[in-house]
CSV table of C-alpha atoms in Angstrom, one decimal:
chain,number,residue,atom,x,y,z
A,1,UNK,CA,-3.0,-36.7,-36.7
A,2,UNK,CA,0.4,-35.0,-36.1
A,3,UNK,CA,3.3,-37.4,-37.0
A,4,UNK,CA,6.9,-37.2,-36.3
A,5,UNK,CA,8.8,-37.2,-39.5
A,6,UNK,CA,12.3,-38.3,-40.5
A,7,UNK,CA,14.9,-36.5,-42.7
A,8,UNK,CA,13.5,-38.2,-46.0
A,9,UNK,CA,9.9,-37.0,-45.0
A,10,UNK,CA,8.8,-40.4,-44.4
A,11,UNK,CA,6.5,-40.3,-41.5
A,12,UNK,CA,8.2,-41.9,-38.3
A,13,UNK,CA,4.7,-43.0,-37.2
A,14,UNK,CA,2.6,-43.8,-40.3
A,15,UNK,CA,-1.1,-44.2,-39.6
A,16,UNK,CA,-1.0,-47.9,-40.2
A,17,UNK,CA,1.4,-48.3,-37.4
A,18,UNK,CA,-0.2,-45.9,-34.9
A,19,UNK,CA,-3.8,-47.3,-34.8
A,20,UNK,CA,-3.1,-49.2,-31.8
A,21,UNK,CA,-0.9,-46.7,-29.9
A,22,UNK,CA,-3.5,-46.0,-27.2
A,23,UNK,CA,-3.8,-49.7,-26.5
A,24,UNK,CA,-0.1,-50.2,-26.4
A,25,UNK,CA,0.3,-47.3,-23.9
A,26,UNK,CA,-2.3,-48.7,-21.5
A,27,UNK,CA,-1.3,-52.3,-21.9
A,28,UNK,CA,0.2,-54.5,-19.1
A,29,UNK,CA,2.3,-57.4,-20.1
A,30,UNK,CA,4.1,-60.2,-18.3
A,31,UNK,CA,7.5,-59.3,-19.6
A,32,UNK,CA,7.7,-56.0,-17.7
A,33,UNK,CA,6.4,-57.8,-14.6
A,34,UNK,CA,9.1,-60.4,-14.8
A,35,UNK,CA,11.8,-57.8,-14.9
A,36,UNK,CA,10.0,-55.9,-12.2
A,37,UNK,CA,9.8,-58.7,-9.8
A,38,UNK,CA,13.5,-59.5,-10.5
A,39,UNK,CA,14.5,-55.9,-9.9
A,40,UNK,CA,12.8,-55.6,-6.5
A,41,UNK,CA,14.1,-59.1,-5.3
A,42,UNK,CA,17.6,-58.0,-6.2
A,43,UNK,CA,17.3,-54.7,-4.3
A,44,UNK,CA,15.8,-56.6,-1.2
A,45,UNK,CA,18.7,-59.1,-1.4
A,46,UNK,CA,21.2,-56.3,-1.5
A,47,UNK,CA,20.1,-54.9,1.7
A,48,UNK,CA,19.6,-58.3,3.5
A,49,UNK,CA,22.2,-58.7,6.3
A,50,UNK,CA,24.9,-61.2,5.5
A,51,UNK,CA,24.1,-63.5,8.5
A,52,UNK,CA,20.5,-64.0,7.0
A,53,UNK,CA,21.5,-64.6,3.4
A,54,UNK,CA,21.2,-68.2,2.3
A,55,UNK,CA,24.3,-69.7,0.9
A,56,UNK,CA,22.9,-70.0,-2.8
A,57,UNK,CA,22.3,-66.3,-2.7
A,58,UNK,CA,25.7,-65.1,-1.3
A,59,UNK,CA,27.2,-64.8,-4.7
A,60,UNK,CA,24.3,-62.9,-6.1
A,61,UNK,CA,24.0,-60.5,-3.3
A,62,UNK,CA,26.8,-58.1,-4.3
A,63,UNK,CA,24.9,-57.4,-7.7
A,64,UNK,CA,21.6,-56.6,-6.0
A,65,UNK,CA,22.0,-52.9,-6.7
A,66,UNK,CA,21.5,-53.6,-10.4
A,67,UNK,CA,17.7,-53.9,-9.6
A,68,UNK,CA,17.6,-50.1,-9.6
A,69,UNK,CA,19.1,-50.0,-13.3
A,70,UNK,CA,16.4,-52.5,-14.2
A,71,UNK,CA,13.7,-50.3,-12.8
A,72,UNK,CA,15.2,-47.3,-14.7
A,73,UNK,CA,15.0,-49.3,-18.0
A,74,UNK,CA,11.4,-50.2,-17.3
A,75,UNK,CA,10.4,-46.5,-16.3
A,76,UNK,CA,12.0,-45.2,-19.6
A,77,UNK,CA,10.1,-47.6,-21.7
A,78,UNK,CA,6.7,-47.3,-20.0
A,79,UNK,CA,6.6,-43.6,-19.5
A,80,UNK,CA,8.2,-43.0,-22.9
A,81,UNK,CA,5.5,-45.2,-24.4
A,82,UNK,CA,2.7,-43.3,-22.7
A,83,UNK,CA,3.9,-39.8,-23.6
A,84,UNK,CA,5.0,-40.5,-27.2
A,85,UNK,CA,1.8,-42.5,-27.9
A,86,UNK,CA,-0.3,-39.6,-26.7
A,87,UNK,CA,1.7,-37.0,-28.6
A,88,UNK,CA,1.3,-39.1,-31.9
A,89,UNK,CA,-2.4,-39.6,-31.3
A,90,UNK,CA,-3.4,-36.2,-30.1
A,91,UNK,CA,-0.5,-33.9,-31.3
A,92,UNK,CA,0.0,-32.9,-27.8
A,93,UNK,CA,0.4,-34.1,-24.2
A,94,UNK,CA,-2.0,-33.4,-21.5
A,95,UNK,CA,0.6,-32.3,-18.9
A,96,UNK,CA,-2.0,-31.8,-16.2
A,97,UNK,CA,-3.2,-35.4,-16.5
A,98,UNK,CA,0.3,-36.7,-16.7
A,99,UNK,CA,1.5,-35.1,-13.6
A,100,UNK,CA,-1.7,-35.9,-11.7
A,101,UNK,CA,-1.2,-39.6,-12.6
A,102,UNK,CA,2.4,-39.6,-11.6
A,103,UNK,CA,1.7,-37.7,-8.3
A,104,UNK,CA,-1.1,-40.1,-7.3
A,105,UNK,CA,1.0,-43.0,-8.1
A,106,UNK,CA,4.2,-42.2,-6.4
A,107,UNK,CA,3.6,-39.6,-3.7
A,108,UNK,CA,1.0,-41.1,-1.3
A,109,UNK,CA,3.0,-44.2,-0.3
A,110,UNK,CA,6.2,-42.3,-0.4
A,111,UNK,CA,5.0,-39.6,2.0
A,112,UNK,CA,3.4,-42.2,4.3
A,113,UNK,CA,6.8,-44.0,4.6
A,114,UNK,CA,8.8,-40.8,4.8
A,115,UNK,CA,6.4,-39.6,7.6
A,116,UNK,CA,7.1,-42.9,9.6
A,117,UNK,CA,10.9,-42.5,9.1
A,118,UNK,CA,10.7,-38.9,10.3
A,119,UNK,CA,8.4,-39.6,13.3
A,120,UNK,CA,9.5,-42.9,14.5
A,121,UNK,CA,13.4,-43.0,14.6
A,122,UNK,CA,13.6,-46.6,15.8
A,123,UNK,CA,12.3,-47.7,12.3
A,124,UNK,CA,15.3,-46.0,10.6
A,125,UNK,CA,17.9,-48.4,9.1
A,126,UNK,CA,20.6,-45.9,10.2
A,127,UNK,CA,20.7,-43.5,13.2
A,128,UNK,CA,20.9,-40.4,11.0
A,129,UNK,CA,18.6,-39.1,8.2
A,130,UNK,CA,18.9,-36.4,5.6
A,131,UNK,CA,16.6,-33.4,6.2
A,132,UNK,CA,13.1,-33.8,5.1
A,133,UNK,CA,13.1,-31.1,2.6
A,134,UNK,CA,15.7,-32.9,0.5
A,135,UNK,CA,13.2,-35.8,0.1
A,136,UNK,CA,10.2,-33.5,-0.6
A,137,UNK,CA,12.1,-31.4,-3.2
A,138,UNK,CA,13.7,-34.4,-5.1
A,139,UNK,CA,17.2,-33.1,-4.4
A,140,UNK,CA,18.2,-36.1,-2.2
A,141,UNK,CA,20.6,-37.5,-4.8
A,142,UNK,CA,22.7,-34.4,-5.2
A,143,UNK,CA,25.7,-34.2,-2.9
A,144,UNK,CA,24.5,-37.1,-0.9
A,145,UNK,CA,27.3,-38.1,1.4
A,146,UNK,CA,26.3,-41.5,3.1
A,147,UNK,CA,28.5,-40.5,6.1
A,148,UNK,CA,26.0,-37.6,6.9
A,149,UNK,CA,22.8,-39.8,7.1
A,150,UNK,CA,21.8,-43.0,5.3
A,151,UNK,CA,18.3,-43.7,6.6
A,152,UNK,CA,15.9,-44.1,3.7
A,153,UNK,CA,18.5,-43.2,1.1
A,154,UNK,CA,17.0,-45.6,-1.3
A,155,UNK,CA,14.7,-42.7,-2.2
A,156,UNK,CA,17.6,-41.3,-4.1
A,157,UNK,CA,16.2,-43.2,-7.2
A,158,UNK,CA,12.9,-41.5,-6.8
A,159,UNK,CA,14.6,-38.2,-7.2
A,160,UNK,CA,16.1,-39.4,-10.6
A,161,UNK,CA,12.6,-40.5,-11.6
A,162,UNK,CA,11.1,-37.0,-10.6
A,163,UNK,CA,13.7,-35.3,-12.8
A,164,UNK,CA,12.9,-37.7,-15.7
A,165,UNK,CA,9.2,-36.9,-15.3
A,166,UNK,CA,10.0,-33.2,-15.6
A,167,UNK,CA,12.2,-33.4,-18.7
A,168,UNK,CA,10.8,-36.1,-20.8
A,169,UNK,CA,7.3,-34.5,-21.5
A,170,UNK,CA,9.2,-31.3,-22.6
A,171,UNK,CA,11.4,-33.2,-25.0
A,172,UNK,CA,8.5,-35.1,-26.6
A,173,UNK,CA,6.5,-31.9,-27.1
A,174,UNK,CA,9.7,-30.2,-28.7
A,175,UNK,CA,10.5,-33.1,-30.9
A,176,UNK,CA,7.1,-34.3,-31.9
A,177,UNK,CA,7.0,-32.4,-35.2
A,178,UNK,CA,10.6,-32.3,-36.2
A,179,UNK,CA,12.2,-35.5,-34.8
A,180,UNK,CA,14.1,-37.7,-37.2
A,181,UNK,CA,15.6,-41.2,-36.8
A,182,UNK,CA,19.0,-39.6,-37.0
A,183,UNK,CA,18.2,-36.7,-34.4
A,184,UNK,CA,16.6,-39.1,-31.9
A,185,UNK,CA,19.6,-41.5,-32.2
A,186,UNK,CA,22.1,-38.7,-31.8
A,187,UNK,CA,20.3,-37.3,-28.7
A,188,UNK,CA,20.3,-40.7,-27.1
A,189,UNK,CA,23.8,-41.2,-27.9
A,190,UNK,CA,24.7,-37.9,-26.7
A,191,UNK,CA,23.1,-38.5,-23.2
A,192,UNK,CA,25.0,-41.8,-22.9
A,193,UNK,CA,28.3,-40.6,-24.2
A,194,UNK,CA,28.1,-37.4,-21.9
A,195,UNK,CA,27.2,-39.7,-18.9
A,196,UNK,CA,30.3,-41.9,-19.6
A,197,UNK,CA,32.5,-38.8,-20.0
A,198,UNK,CA,31.3,-37.4,-16.8
A,199,UNK,CA,31.7,-40.6,-14.8
A,200,UNK,CA,35.3,-40.9,-16.3
A,201,UNK,CA,36.3,-37.4,-15.3
A,202,UNK,CA,34.8,-37.7,-11.9
A,203,UNK,CA,36.3,-41.2,-11.2
A,204,UNK,CA,39.9,-40.2,-12.3
A,205,UNK,CA,39.6,-36.9,-10.3
A,206,UNK,CA,38.2,-38.2,-7.0
A,207,UNK,CA,37.4,-41.9,-6.8
A,208,UNK,CA,40.3,-43.2,-8.9
A,209,UNK,CA,43.1,-42.2,-6.7
A,210,UNK,CA,45.2,-45.0,-5.3
A,211,UNK,CA,43.2,-47.0,-2.9
A,212,UNK,CA,45.8,-46.6,0.0
A,213,UNK,CA,45.2,-42.8,-0.3
A,214,UNK,CA,41.6,-43.3,1.0
A,215,UNK,CA,40.0,-44.2,4.2
A,216,UNK,CA,37.4,-46.9,3.6
A,217,UNK,CA,34.4,-44.6,4.0
A,218,UNK,CA,36.0,-41.7,2.1
A,219,UNK,CA,36.3,-43.7,-1.2
A,220,UNK,CA,32.9,-45.2,-0.8
A,221,UNK,CA,31.3,-42.0,0.0
A,222,UNK,CA,33.0,-40.2,-3.0
A,223,UNK,CA,31.8,-42.8,-5.3
A,224,UNK,CA,28.2,-42.8,-4.1
A,225,UNK,CA,28.0,-39.0,-3.9
A,226,UNK,CA,29.6,-38.0,-7.1
A,227,UNK,CA,29.0,-41.0,-9.4
A,228,UNK,CA,26.3,-43.4,-8.3
A,229,UNK,CA,23.5,-41.1,-7.0
A,230,UNK,CA,23.4,-37.9,-9.3
A,231,UNK,CA,20.8,-37.8,-12.0
A,232,UNK,CA,23.2,-36.8,-14.7
A,233,UNK,CA,25.3,-39.9,-14.2
A,234,UNK,CA,22.3,-42.3,-14.2
A,235,UNK,CA,20.4,-41.5,-17.3
A,236,UNK,CA,21.6,-44.7,-19.2
A,237,UNK,CA,18.7,-46.9,-18.3
A,238,UNK,CA,16.0,-44.2,-18.8
A,239,UNK,CA,17.5,-43.3,-22.3
A,240,UNK,CA,17.6,-46.9,-23.5
A,241,UNK,CA,14.1,-47.5,-22.3
A,242,UNK,CA,12.8,-44.4,-24.1
A,243,UNK,CA,14.7,-45.5,-27.3
A,244,UNK,CA,13.1,-48.9,-27.0
A,245,UNK,CA,9.6,-47.3,-26.7
A,246,UNK,CA,10.2,-45.0,-29.7
A,247,UNK,CA,11.3,-47.9,-32.0
A,248,UNK,CA,8.6,-50.3,-30.9
A,249,UNK,CA,6.0,-47.5,-31.4
A,250,UNK,CA,7.1,-45.8,-34.5
A,251,UNK,CA,9.3,-48.4,-36.3
A,252,UNK,CA,7.8,-51.8,-35.3
A,253,UNK,CA,8.7,-53.4,-38.6
A,254,UNK,CA,12.3,-52.2,-38.3
A,255,UNK,CA,12.4,-53.8,-34.8
A,256,UNK,CA,10.7,-57.1,-36.0
A,257,UNK,CA,13.3,-57.4,-38.9
A,258,UNK,CA,16.5,-56.8,-36.9
A,259,UNK,CA,15.6,-57.8,-33.5
A,260,UNK,CA,13.3,-61.0,-33.5
A,261,UNK,CA,12.6,-62.0,-29.9
A,262,UNK,CA,15.1,-64.8,-29.5
A,263,UNK,CA,18.0,-62.9,-31.2
A,264,UNK,CA,17.1,-59.9,-28.9
A,265,UNK,CA,17.0,-62.1,-25.9
A,266,UNK,CA,20.4,-63.6,-26.6
A,267,UNK,CA,22.2,-60.4,-27.4
A,268,UNK,CA,20.6,-58.7,-24.5
A,269,UNK,CA,21.7,-61.5,-22.2
A,270,UNK,CA,25.2,-61.4,-23.4
A,271,UNK,CA,25.4,-57.6,-23.0
A,272,UNK,CA,24.0,-57.6,-19.4
A,273,UNK,CA,26.3,-60.6,-18.5
A,274,UNK,CA,29.2,-58.7,-19.9
A,275,UNK,CA,28.4,-55.8,-17.8
A,276,UNK,CA,28.2,-57.9,-14.7
A,277,UNK,CA,31.7,-59.4,-15.5
A,278,UNK,CA,33.0,-55.9,-15.7
A,279,UNK,CA,31.4,-54.9,-12.5
A,280,UNK,CA,32.9,-58.1,-10.9
A,281,UNK,CA,36.5,-56.9,-11.7
A,282,UNK,CA,37.7,-55.1,-8.7
A,283,UNK,CA,40.8,-53.7,-10.3
A,284,UNK,CA,42.9,-51.6,-7.9
A,285,UNK,CA,40.3,-52.2,-5.1
A,286,UNK,CA,40.7,-56.0,-5.1
A,287,UNK,CA,43.0,-56.1,-2.1
A,288,UNK,CA,41.0,-53.7,-0.1
A,289,UNK,CA,37.8,-53.9,2.2
A,290,UNK,CA,36.0,-51.3,0.0
A,291,UNK,CA,32.2,-52.1,-0.5
A,292,UNK,CA,31.3,-54.1,-3.6
A,293,UNK,CA,29.2,-51.0,-4.8
A,294,UNK,CA,32.4,-49.1,-5.4
A,295,UNK,CA,33.4,-49.8,-9.1
A,296,UNK,CA,36.8,-49.5,-10.7
A,297,UNK,CA,37.1,-47.5,-13.9
A,298,UNK,CA,35.5,-49.8,-16.5
A,299,UNK,CA,32.4,-50.6,-14.4
A,300,UNK,CA,31.9,-46.9,-13.3
A,301,UNK,CA,32.2,-45.7,-17.0
A,302,UNK,CA,31.0,-48.4,-19.3
A,303,UNK,CA,29.1,-50.9,-17.0
A,304,UNK,CA,26.0,-48.9,-16.6
A,305,UNK,CA,25.2,-48.3,-20.4
A,306,UNK,CA,26.2,-51.8,-21.1
A,307,UNK,CA,23.9,-53.4,-18.6
A,308,UNK,CA,21.0,-51.0,-19.6
A,309,UNK,CA,21.1,-51.7,-23.3
A,310,UNK,CA,21.2,-55.4,-22.5
A,311,UNK,CA,18.0,-55.1,-20.2
A,312,UNK,CA,16.3,-53.0,-22.9
A,313,UNK,CA,16.9,-55.6,-25.4
A,314,UNK,CA,15.7,-58.4,-23.0
A,315,UNK,CA,12.5,-56.3,-22.3
A,316,UNK,CA,11.8,-55.9,-26.0
A,317,UNK,CA,12.1,-59.7,-26.5
A,318,UNK,CA,9.8,-60.5,-23.6
A,319,UNK,CA,7.2,-58.0,-25.1
A,320,UNK,CA,7.3,-59.9,-28.3
A,321,UNK,CA,7.0,-63.1,-26.7
A,322,UNK,CA,3.9,-61.9,-24.8
A,323,UNK,CA,1.5,-64.2,-26.9
A,324,UNK,CA,3.5,-67.1,-25.6
A,325,UNK,CA,4.4,-66.2,-22.1
A,326,UNK,CA,1.1,-64.4,-21.6
A,327,UNK,CA,-0.5,-67.8,-21.1
A,328,UNK,CA,1.7,-68.6,-18.1
A,329,UNK,CA,-0.2,-68.5,-14.8
A,330,UNK,CA,2.3,-66.9,-12.5
A,331,UNK,CA,0.3,-65.3,-9.7
A,332,UNK,CA,3.3,-65.1,-7.2
A,333,UNK,CA,5.3,-63.2,-9.9
A,334,UNK,CA,2.5,-60.8,-10.6
A,335,UNK,CA,2.0,-60.2,-7.0
A,336,UNK,CA,5.6,-59.4,-6.4
A,337,UNK,CA,5.6,-57.0,-9.3
A,338,UNK,CA,2.5,-55.4,-8.1
A,339,UNK,CA,4.0,-54.8,-4.6
A,340,UNK,CA,7.4,-53.7,-5.9
A,341,UNK,CA,6.9,-50.1,-5.2
A,342,UNK,CA,5.7,-50.7,-1.6
A,343,UNK,CA,8.6,-53.3,-1.0
A,344,UNK,CA,11.1,-50.8,-2.3
A,345,UNK,CA,9.9,-48.2,0.2
A,346,UNK,CA,9.6,-50.4,3.2
A,347,UNK,CA,12.1,-53.4,3.1
A,348,UNK,CA,14.9,-51.6,4.9
A,349,UNK,CA,12.6,-50.3,7.6
A,350,UNK,CA,11.1,-53.8,8.0
A,351,UNK,CA,14.4,-55.3,9.0
A,352,UNK,CA,14.7,-52.7,11.8
A,353,UNK,CA,11.2,-53.7,12.9
A,354,UNK,CA,12.1,-57.3,12.9
A,355,UNK,CA,15.1,-56.6,15.0
A,356,UNK,CA,13.0,-54.9,17.6
A,357,UNK,CA,10.2,-57.6,17.6
A,358,UNK,CA,12.4,-60.9,17.2
A,359,UNK,CA,15.8,-59.8,18.3
A,360,UNK,CA,18.8,-59.6,16.1
A,361,UNK,CA,20.0,-63.0,17.4
A,362,UNK,CA,17.0,-64.7,15.8
A,363,UNK,CA,17.4,-63.1,12.5
A,364,UNK,CA,20.2,-65.3,11.2
A,365,UNK,CA,20.3,-68.3,8.8
A,366,UNK,CA,17.4,-69.7,7.1
A,367,UNK,CA,14.9,-68.7,9.8
A,368,UNK,CA,16.2,-65.0,9.7
A,369,UNK,CA,15.7,-65.1,5.8
A,370,UNK,CA,12.2,-66.5,6.1
A,371,UNK,CA,11.2,-63.8,8.7
A,372,UNK,CA,12.7,-61.1,6.8
A,373,UNK,CA,10.9,-61.9,3.4
A,374,UNK,CA,7.5,-62.8,5.1
A,375,UNK,CA,7.5,-59.5,7.2
A,376,UNK,CA,8.5,-57.5,4.0
A,377,UNK,CA,5.6,-58.8,2.0
A,378,UNK,CA,3.1,-58.4,4.9
A,379,UNK,CA,4.1,-54.7,5.4
A,380,UNK,CA,4.3,-54.0,1.7
A,381,UNK,CA,0.9,-55.7,1.1
A,382,UNK,CA,-0.6,-53.6,4.0
A,383,UNK,CA,0.8,-50.3,2.4
A,384,UNK,CA,-0.4,-51.3,-1.1
A,385,UNK,CA,-4.0,-52.2,0.1
A,386,UNK,CA,-4.3,-49.2,2.5
A,387,UNK,CA,-2.5,-46.5,0.5
A,388,UNK,CA,-1.4,-47.3,-3.0
A,389,UNK,CA,-4.6,-49.0,-4.2
A,390,UNK,CA,-6.8,-46.3,-2.7
A,391,UNK,CA,-5.0,-43.5,-4.6
A,392,UNK,CA,-4.8,-45.4,-7.7
A,393,UNK,CA,-8.7,-45.8,-7.7
A,394,UNK,CA,-8.8,-42.0,-6.9
A,395,UNK,CA,-6.4,-41.3,-9.8
A,396,UNK,CA,-8.4,-43.3,-12.3
A,397,UNK,CA,-11.6,-41.5,-11.1
A,398,UNK,CA,-10.1,-38.0,-11.4
A,399,UNK,CA,-8.4,-38.8,-14.8
A,400,UNK,CA,-11.6,-40.1,-16.2
A,401,UNK,CA,-13.5,-37.0,-15.1
A,402,UNK,CA,-10.9,-34.9,-16.9
A,403,UNK,CA,-11.5,-36.5,-20.2
């Protein structure tokens, strides 16, 4: 077995610690499902109209966008685990199988929803839509000015994921023989620090001008276009997810010694809460009507990595607590996690459909909230059963034949 070695020649993945790598890479635990369910519910809450938001959720709604950052940490951990476990076990990565699995997991439902958006304009959550080629080439998140079309722009995060899928297998293959603890740590630190530096420079140069110098839409558009959407500014969650995967795969004893589950859970919660507190400080924008997504300097620069490392520690703690929480019977939570991708793709269009069917005046208060949630899950379940599940079965069949 090819192993990754550290500077002192001690194997990063000694045989005694890699015997279950295959099982680890394939396993599904309740911990990730908990975070996945929280993430999609936050995203749905973010896009829920204010008039249909129950009072207890009003204070939480401004932070719904953090659901995407939770998804990034989960993706970094799960994809990183799969690739590094395979590289440690086989000494290589079956790129054909990897990209086939990813394509059949992501593309079918995405293409169906994209087609509906393109062919049925009344379903769009905004009148204008970016050109289809930007969705199809995973370039949607570069130079995306929301003033030029915001329908289905939630697909920006799928562009980030696509770039991650292209780069990570190459990095794993390049580092599988020569990586050390120091080099892996330095690489992850470099990614995070460069991202912070880029956001700092961009914010000061464009977004950070006095608020009075901006029209409302100009400041918001600049922040989304140049800081929030681009891949190079949103690698924090993916990087910390991959680091968590590497430590748990190749240095599990080190993780157990210094990050027992309850310690990791407390520290992760403190870090995530600290990030939210930073995000809540409006700074120079406190007296303006700028959207809550627009972050002042501390949030734009340090908030993303701080929140991501907190989520990564919480995820690691939940994985360690799997023997205990795995006995919980939470079918509703598991169902939400299973439908999370379909919910992500369809929830904004569903509200437009609700408006056409029920009328906007009937989508207010508690009844509007119930209608929105119910129809979101009905549509997502339909997409999952008809499209997602069918192609997942096809994926499993094709991959098994390739082995």
